[in-house]
Amino acid sequence: MGTRIHLARFVAALAISGGLATATAAIAARGDMEEGYLGRFTAAWNGTGQVRRTAEGSPWTVNCAIVQNRDGNRIALDGSCRAALLFTRDIGAHLVFDPATGLYKGTYIGAKVGPAALSGRREGDTLVLTITWPKPVNGDTTAALFIRNDGNGRMQIQVRDRVGEATVTTTDILFRKTDG
């Protein structure tokens, strides 16, 4: 009977180690997939689009420039947008990808209320992130950030905010790569 118990423990240990090996391989594969996706951002970017300073406000046409810095699973998009001579605002997103959870987490820069927390996942070519503002913006403390990179030198950044029953796009900027 003692041999059967040891054999059962041995089989259980093999099953657990096999499961761990499979999980470790899956995490590594997920990290490799994201490596290719994050490589799409390596460039300087120029863009134009529309920004609303408030959900009820009229859209302003902006011109923006962003540079990207990357280190492994970390990516930093930093730049600024300007609307004619009326205003200039620093913008950015600093993100870290966690292969164990498949989540991106980080910080959004660009709102008057200060830096905001980001968290979300990649869906195809798009990072779908929840913004959690430090203070209410348009009546609440959350919005959605979409960063789409098609891998062909185009990137779109949108911020959408729920205001009452409506969803308002407060930022919509289309960028093009300016270097390889």
Coordinates of N, CA and C in Angstrom, one line a residue:
M1 N 0.8 -1.2 0.0 CA 0.0 0.0 0.0 C 0.9 1.3 0.0
G2 N 2.0 1.2 0.7 CA 2.9 2.4 0.7 C 3.4 2.7 -0.7
T3 N 3.7 1.7 -1.5 CA 4.2 1.9 -2.8 C 3.1 2.6 -3.7
R4 N 1.8 2.2 -3.5 CA 0.8 2.8 -4.2 C 0.6 4.3 -3.9
I5 N 0.8 4.7 -2.6 CA 0.7 6.1 -2.2 C 1.8 6.9 -2.8
H6 N 3.1 6.3 -2.8 CA 4.2 7.0 -3.4 C 4.0 7.1 -4.9
L7 N 3.5 6.1 -5.5 CA 3.2 6.2 -7.0 C 2.2 7.2 -7.3
A8 N 1.1 7.3 -6.5 CA 0.1 8.3 -6.7 C 0.6 9.7 -6.5
R9 N 1.5 9.9 -5.5 CA 2.1 11.2 -5.3 C 3.1 11.5 -6.4
F10 N 3.8 10.6 -6.9 CA 4.7 10.8 -8.1 C 3.9 11.2 -9.3
V11 N 2.8 10.5 -9.6 CA 1.9 10.8 -10.7 C 1.3 12.2 -10.6
A12 N 0.9 12.5 -9.4 CA 0.3 13.9 -9.1 C 1.4 14.9 -9.3
A13 N 2.6 14.7 -8.8 CA 3.7 15.6 -9.0 C 4.0 15.8 -10.5
L14 N 4.0 14.7 -11.2 CA 4.3 14.9 -12.7 C 3.2 15.7 -13.3
A15 N 1.9 15.5 -13.0 CA 0.8 16.2 -13.5 C 0.9 17.7 -13.2
I16 N 1.3 18.0 -12.0 CA 1.5 19.4 -11.6 C 2.6 20.0 -12.3
S17 N 3.8 19.4 -12.4 CA 4.9 19.9 -13.1 C 4.6 20.1 -14.6
G18 N 3.9 19.1 -15.1 CA 3.5 19.3 -16.5 C 2.6 20.5 -16.7
G19 N 1.7 20.7 -15.8 CA 0.8 21.9 -15.9 C 1.6 23.1 -15.7
L20 N 2.6 23.2 -14.8 CA 3.4 24.3 -14.7 C 4.2 24.6 -15.9
A21 N 4.7 23.5 -16.5 CA 5.5 23.7 -17.7 C 4.7 24.3 -18.8
T22 N 3.4 23.8 -18.9 CA 2.5 24.2 -20.0 C 2.2 25.7 -19.7
A23 N 1.9 26.0 -18.5 CA 1.6 27.4 -18.1 C 2.8 28.3 -18.4
T24 N 4.0 27.9 -18.0 CA 5.2 28.7 -18.3 C 5.4 28.9 -19.8
A25 N 5.1 27.9 -20.6 CA 5.3 28.0 -22.0 C 4.2 28.9 -22.6
A26 N 3.0 28.9 -22.1 CA 2.0 29.8 -22.5 C 2.3 31.2 -22.2
I27 N 2.8 31.5 -21.0 CA 3.2 32.8 -20.7 C 4.4 33.3 -21.6
A28 N 5.3 32.5 -21.8 CA 6.4 32.8 -22.7 C 5.9 33.1 -24.1
A29 N 5.0 32.3 -24.6 CA 4.4 32.5 -26.0 C 3.7 33.8 -26.0
R30 N 2.9 34.2 -25.0 CA 2.2 35.4 -24.9 C 3.1 36.6 -24.9
G31 N 4.2 36.5 -24.2 CA 5.2 37.5 -24.2 C 5.9 37.7 -25.5
D32 N 6.1 36.6 -26.3 CA 6.7 36.7 -27.6 C 5.7 37.4 -28.6
M33 N 4.4 37.1 -28.5 CA 3.4 37.7 -29.3 C 3.4 39.2 -29.1
E34 N 3.4 39.6 -27.8 CA 3.4 41.0 -27.5 C 4.7 41.7 -27.9
E35 N 5.8 41.0 -27.9 CA 7.1 41.6 -28.4 C 6.9 42.1 -29.8
G36 N 6.3 41.3 -30.7 CA 6.1 41.7 -32.1 C 5.1 42.9 -32.1
Y37 N 4.0 42.9 -31.3 CA 3.1 44.0 -31.4 C 3.7 45.2 -30.9
L38 N 4.4 45.2 -29.7 CA 5.0 46.4 -29.2 C 6.1 47.0 -30.1
G39 N 6.7 46.1 -30.9 CA 7.7 46.6 -31.9 C 7.1 47.5 -33.0
R40 N 5.8 47.4 -33.2 CA 5.1 48.3 -34.1 C 5.2 49.8 -33.7
F41 N 5.3 50.0 -32.4 CA 5.3 51.4 -31.9 C 6.7 52.1 -32.1
T42 N 7.7 51.4 -32.3 CA 9.1 51.9 -32.4 C 9.2 52.9 -33.5
A43 N 9.0 54.2 -33.2 CA 9.1 55.2 -34.2 C 8.8 56.6 -33.6
A44 N 8.9 57.6 -34.4 CA 8.4 58.9 -34.1 C 7.1 59.0 -34.9
W45 N 6.1 59.7 -34.4 CA 4.8 59.8 -35.0 C 4.3 61.2 -35.0
N46 N 3.6 61.6 -36.1 CA 3.0 62.9 -36.2 C 1.5 62.6 -36.6
G47 N 0.6 63.4 -36.0 CA -0.8 63.2 -36.2 C -1.6 64.4 -36.2
T48 N -2.8 64.3 -36.7 CA -3.8 65.4 -36.6 C -5.2 64.7 -36.2
G49 N -6.0 65.5 -35.6 CA -7.3 65.0 -35.2 C -8.1 66.1 -34.4
Q50 N -9.0 65.6 -33.7 CA -10.0 66.4 -32.9 C -9.9 66.1 -31.4
V51 N -10.0 67.1 -30.6 CA -10.0 67.0 -29.2 C -11.1 67.9 -28.6
R52 N -11.8 67.4 -27.7 CA -12.8 68.2 -27.0 C -12.2 68.4 -25.6
R53 N -12.2 69.7 -25.1 CA -11.7 69.9 -23.8 C -12.7 69.5 -22.7
T54 N -14.0 69.5 -23.1 CA -15.0 68.9 -22.2 C -16.0 68.1 -23.2
A55 N -16.8 67.2 -22.6 CA -17.7 66.4 -23.5 C -18.7 67.3 -24.2
E56 N -19.1 68.4 -23.6 CA -20.1 69.3 -24.2 C -19.5 70.3 -25.2
G57 N -18.1 70.5 -25.1 CA -17.5 71.5 -25.9 C -17.3 71.1 -27.3
S58 N -17.0 72.1 -28.1 CA -16.8 71.9 -29.5 C -15.4 71.3 -29.7
P59 N -15.3 70.5 -30.8 CA -14.0 69.9 -31.0 C -13.0 70.9 -31.6
W60 N -11.8 70.7 -31.2 CA -10.7 71.6 -31.6 C -9.8 70.7 -32.5
T61 N -9.3 71.2 -33.6 CA -8.3 70.5 -34.4 C -7.0 70.6 -33.8
V62 N -6.3 69.5 -33.7 CA -5.0 69.5 -33.1 C -3.9 68.9 -34.0
N63 N -2.7 69.3 -33.8 CA -1.5 68.6 -34.4 C -0.7 68.1 -33.3
C64 N -0.2 66.8 -33.5 CA 0.5 66.2 -32.4 C 1.7 65.5 -32.9
A65 N 2.7 65.4 -32.0 CA 3.9 64.6 -32.3 C 4.2 63.8 -31.1
I66 N 4.6 62.5 -31.3 CA 4.9 61.5 -30.2 C 6.2 60.8 -30.6
V67 N 7.0 60.5 -29.6 CA 8.1 59.6 -29.8 C 7.9 58.4 -28.8
Q68 N 8.4 57.3 -29.2 CA 8.2 56.1 -28.4 C 9.5 55.6 -27.9
N69 N 9.5 55.2 -26.7 CA 10.6 54.5 -26.0 C 10.2 53.2 -25.5
R70 N 11.0 52.2 -25.8 CA 10.6 50.8 -25.4 C 11.7 50.1 -24.7
D71 N 11.4 49.3 -23.7 CA 12.4 48.5 -23.0 C 11.7 47.2 -22.6
G72 N 11.9 46.1 -23.4 CA 11.2 44.9 -23.1 C 9.7 45.0 -23.2
N73 N 9.0 44.7 -22.1 CA 7.6 44.8 -22.0 C 7.1 46.2 -21.6
R74 N 8.0 47.1 -21.6 CA 7.6 48.5 -21.2 C 7.6 49.4 -22.5
I75 N 6.6 50.2 -22.6 CA 6.5 51.1 -23.7 C 6.1 52.5 -23.2
A76 N 6.7 53.6 -23.7 CA 6.3 54.9 -23.3 C 6.1 55.7 -24.6
L77 N 4.9 56.3 -24.7 CA 4.6 57.2 -25.8 C 4.5 58.6 -25.2
D78 N 5.4 59.5 -25.6 CA 5.5 60.8 -25.0 C 5.5 61.9 -26.1
G79 N 4.7 62.9 -25.9 CA 4.7 64.0 -26.9 C 3.8 65.1 -26.5
S80 N 3.3 65.9 -27.5 CA 2.5 67.0 -27.2 C 1.5 67.3 -28.4
C81 N 0.4 67.9 -28.1 CA -0.6 68.3 -29.1 C -0.8 69.8 -28.9
R82 N -1.0 70.5 -30.1 CA -1.3 71.9 -30.0 C -2.5 72.2 -30.9
A83 N -3.3 73.2 -30.5 CA -4.4 73.7 -31.3 C -4.1 75.1 -31.7
A84 N -3.6 75.3 -32.9 CA -3.1 76.6 -33.4 C -2.2 77.3 -32.3
L85 N -2.5 78.5 -32.0 CA -1.7 79.2 -31.0 C -2.5 79.2 -29.6
L86 N -3.6 78.4 -29.6 CA -4.5 78.5 -28.4 C -4.0 77.7 -27.2
F87 N -3.6 76.5 -27.4 CA -3.0 75.7 -26.3 C -2.1 74.6 -26.8
T88 N -1.3 74.2 -25.9 CA -0.4 73.1 -26.1 C -0.5 72.2 -24.9
R89 N -0.6 70.9 -25.1 CA -0.7 70.0 -23.9 C 0.2 68.8 -24.1
D90 N 0.9 68.4 -23.1 CA 1.7 67.2 -23.1 C 0.8 66.0 -23.1
I91 N 1.1 65.0 -23.8 CA 0.3 63.8 -23.9 C 1.2 62.6 -23.8
G92 N 0.7 61.5 -23.3 CA 1.5 60.3 -23.3 C 0.8 59.1 -22.6
A93 N 1.3 57.9 -22.9 CA 0.9 56.7 -22.2 C 2.1 55.9 -21.9
H94 N 2.3 55.5 -20.7 CA 3.4 54.7 -20.2 C 2.7 53.3 -19.8
L95 N 3.1 52.2 -20.4 CA 2.5 51.0 -20.2 C 3.5 49.9 -20.0
V96 N 3.1 48.9 -19.2 CA 3.9 47.7 -18.9 C 2.9 46.5 -19.2
F97 N 3.4 45.6 -20.0 CA 2.7 44.3 -20.3 C 3.1 43.2 -19.4
D98 N 2.2 42.6 -18.7 CA 2.5 41.4 -17.8 C 2.1 40.1 -18.5
P99 N 3.1 39.4 -19.0 CA 2.7 38.1 -19.7 C 2.0 37.1 -18.9
A100 N 2.1 37.1 -17.6 CA 1.4 36.2 -16.7 C -0.1 36.4 -16.7
T101 N -0.5 37.7 -16.8 CA -1.9 38.0 -16.7 C -2.5 38.4 -18.1
G102 N -1.6 38.8 -19.0 CA -2.1 39.3 -20.3 C -2.6 40.8 -20.2
L103 N -2.3 41.5 -19.1 CA -2.8 42.8 -18.9 C -1.7 43.9 -19.2
Y104 N -2.2 45.0 -19.7 CA -1.4 46.2 -19.8 C -1.8 47.1 -18.6
K105 N -0.8 47.7 -17.9 CA -1.1 48.7 -16.9 C -0.1 49.8 -17.0
G106 N -0.6 51.0 -16.6 CA 0.3 52.1 -16.6 C -0.4 53.4 -16.3
T107 N 0.1 54.5 -17.0 CA -0.3 55.8 -16.7 C -0.6 56.6 -18.0
Y108 N -1.7 57.4 -18.0 CA -2.1 58.3 -19.1 C -1.8 59.7 -18.6
I109 N -1.2 60.4 -19.6 CA -0.9 61.9 -19.3 C -1.6 62.7 -20.4
G110 N -2.3 63.7 -20.0 CA -2.9 64.6 -21.0 C -4.1 65.3 -20.5
A111 N -4.6 64.9 -19.3 CA -5.8 65.6 -18.8 C -5.4 66.7 -17.8
K112 N -6.3 67.7 -17.7 CA -6.1 68.8 -16.8 C -6.0 68.3 -15.3
V113 N -6.7 67.2 -15.0 CA -6.8 66.7 -13.7 C -5.5 66.0 -13.2
G114 N -4.6 65.7 -14.2 CA -3.3 65.1 -13.8 C -3.3 63.7 -14.4
P115 N -2.2 63.0 -14.1 CA -2.0 61.6 -14.6 C -3.1 60.7 -14.1
A116 N -3.5 59.7 -15.0 CA -4.5 58.8 -14.7 C -4.0 57.4 -14.8
A117 N -4.6 56.4 -14.1 CA -4.2 55.0 -14.2 C -4.8 54.4 -15.4
L118 N -4.1 53.5 -16.1 CA -4.5 52.7 -17.2 C -4.5 51.2 -16.9
S119 N -5.5 50.5 -17.4 CA -5.5 49.0 -17.3 C -6.3 48.4 -18.4
G120 N -5.8 47.4 -19.0 CA -6.6 46.7 -20.1 C -5.8 45.7 -20.8
R121 N -6.4 45.3 -22.0 CA -5.8 44.2 -22.8 C -5.8 44.6 -24.2
R122 N -5.0 43.8 -25.0 CA -5.0 44.0 -26.4 C -6.1 43.1 -27.0
E123 N -6.8 43.7 -28.0 CA -7.8 43.0 -28.8 C -7.4 43.2 -30.2
G124 N -6.8 42.2 -30.9 CA -6.3 42.4 -32.2 C -5.2 43.4 -32.3
D125 N -5.5 44.5 -33.1 CA -4.5 45.6 -33.3 C -4.7 46.7 -32.3
T126 N -5.6 46.6 -31.3 CA -6.0 47.7 -30.5 C -5.8 47.4 -29.0
L127 N -5.1 48.3 -28.3 CA -5.1 48.2 -26.8 C -6.4 48.9 -26.4
V128 N -7.2 48.1 -25.6 CA -8.4 48.6 -25.0 C -8.2 48.8 -23.5
L129 N -8.1 50.1 -23.1 CA -7.7 50.4 -21.8 C -8.8 51.2 -21.1
T130 N -8.9 51.0 -19.8 CA -9.8 51.8 -18.9 C -8.9 52.9 -18.3
I131 N -9.3 54.1 -18.4 CA -8.7 55.3 -17.8 C -9.4 55.5 -16.5
T132 N -8.6 55.6 -15.4 CA -9.2 56.0 -14.1 C -8.6 57.3 -13.7
W133 N -9.4 58.4 -13.8 CA -8.9 59.7 -13.5 C -8.8 59.9 -12.0
P134 N -7.8 60.8 -11.6 CA -7.7 61.1 -10.2 C -8.8 61.9 -9.6
K135 N -9.6 62.6 -10.5 CA -10.7 63.5 -10.1 C -11.7 63.3 -11.2
P136 N -13.0 63.6 -10.9 CA -14.0 63.5 -11.9 C -13.7 64.3 -13.2
V137 N -13.9 63.7 -14.3 CA -13.8 64.3 -15.7 C -15.2 64.0 -16.4
N138 N -15.9 65.0 -16.8 CA -17.2 64.9 -17.5 C -18.1 64.1 -16.6
G139 N -18.0 64.3 -15.2 CA -19.0 63.8 -14.3 C -18.7 62.4 -13.7
D140 N -17.6 61.8 -14.1 CA -17.2 60.5 -13.4 C -15.6 60.4 -13.5
T141 N -15.2 59.3 -13.0 CA -13.7 59.1 -12.9 C -13.2 58.0 -13.9
T142 N -14.0 57.6 -14.9 CA -13.5 56.6 -15.8 C -13.8 57.0 -17.3
A143 N -13.0 56.5 -18.2 CA -13.2 56.7 -19.6 C -12.5 55.5 -20.3
A144 N -12.6 55.4 -21.6 CA -12.0 54.3 -22.3 C -10.9 54.9 -23.3
L145 N -9.8 54.3 -23.3 CA -8.7 54.7 -24.2 C -8.4 53.5 -25.2
F146 N -8.4 53.9 -26.5 CA -8.2 52.9 -27.5 C -6.9 53.3 -28.3
I147 N -5.9 52.5 -28.3 CA -4.7 52.8 -29.1 C -4.6 51.7 -30.1
R148 N -4.9 52.0 -31.4 CA -4.9 51.1 -32.5 C -3.6 51.3 -33.3
N149 N -2.9 50.2 -33.5 CA -1.7 50.3 -34.4 C -1.8 49.1 -35.3
D150 N -2.0 49.4 -36.6 CA -2.3 48.4 -37.6 C -1.0 47.7 -38.2
G151 N 0.2 48.2 -37.7 CA 1.4 47.6 -38.2 C 1.9 48.1 -39.5
N152 N 1.1 49.0 -40.1 CA 1.5 49.6 -41.4 C 1.8 51.1 -41.3
G153 N 2.3 51.5 -40.2 CA 2.7 52.9 -40.1 C 1.6 53.8 -39.7
R154 N 0.4 53.3 -39.2 CA -0.7 54.1 -38.8 C -1.1 53.8 -37.4
M155 N -1.3 54.8 -36.6 CA -1.8 54.6 -35.2 C -2.9 55.6 -34.9
Q156 N -3.9 55.1 -34.3 CA -5.1 56.0 -33.9 C -5.2 55.9 -32.4
I157 N -5.4 57.1 -31.8 CA -5.7 57.2 -30.4 C -7.0 57.8 -30.2
Q158 N -7.9 57.1 -29.4 CA -9.2 57.7 -29.1 C -9.5 57.6 -27.6
V159 N -10.1 58.6 -27.1 CA -10.6 58.6 -25.7 C -12.2 58.7 -25.9
R160 N -12.9 57.8 -25.3 CA -14.3 57.8 -25.3 C -14.8 57.9 -23.8
D161 N -15.8 58.8 -23.6 CA -16.3 58.9 -22.2 C -17.8 58.8 -22.2
R162 N -18.3 58.1 -21.3 CA -19.8 58.0 -21.1 C -20.3 59.2 -20.4
V163 N -21.2 59.9 -21.0 CA -21.8 61.1 -20.4 C -23.3 60.9 -20.4
G164 N -23.9 60.6 -19.3 CA -25.3 60.3 -19.3 C -25.6 59.0 -20.0
E165 N -26.5 59.1 -21.0 CA -26.8 57.9 -21.8 C -25.9 57.8 -23.1
A166 N -25.1 58.9 -23.3 CA -24.3 58.9 -24.6 C -22.9 58.6 -24.3
T167 N -22.2 58.1 -25.4 CA -20.7 58.0 -25.3 C -20.2 59.0 -26.3
V168 N -19.3 59.8 -25.7 CA -18.7 61.0 -26.5 C -17.2 60.7 -26.7
T169 N -16.8 60.8 -28.0 CA -15.4 60.7 -28.3 C -14.8 62.1 -28.0
T170 N -13.9 62.1 -27.0 CA -13.3 63.4 -26.6 C -12.0 63.6 -27.3
T171 N -11.3 62.5 -27.7 CA -10.1 62.6 -28.5 C -10.1 61.6 -29.6
D172 N -9.7 62.0 -30.8 CA -9.6 61.1 -31.9 C -8.5 61.7 -32.8
I173 N -7.3 61.0 -32.7 CA -6.1 61.5 -33.5 C -5.5 60.4 -34.3
L174 N -5.3 60.6 -35.5 CA -4.7 59.6 -36.4 C -3.2 60.0 -36.6
F175 N -2.3 59.1 -36.3 CA -0.9 59.3 -36.4 C -0.3 58.5 -37.6
R176 N 0.8 59.0 -38.1 CA 1.6 58.3 -39.1 C 3.0 58.3 -38.7
K177 N 3.7 57.1 -38.9 CA 5.1 57.0 -38.6 C 5.9 58.0 -39.4
T178 N 6.9 58.7 -38.8 CA 7.7 59.6 -39.5 C 9.1 59.1 -39.7
D179 N 9.5 57.9 -39.1 CA 10.8 57.3 -39.3 C 10.6 55.8 -39.2
G180 N 11.6 55.0 -39.7 CA 11.5 53.6 -39.7 C 11.8 52.9 -38.4

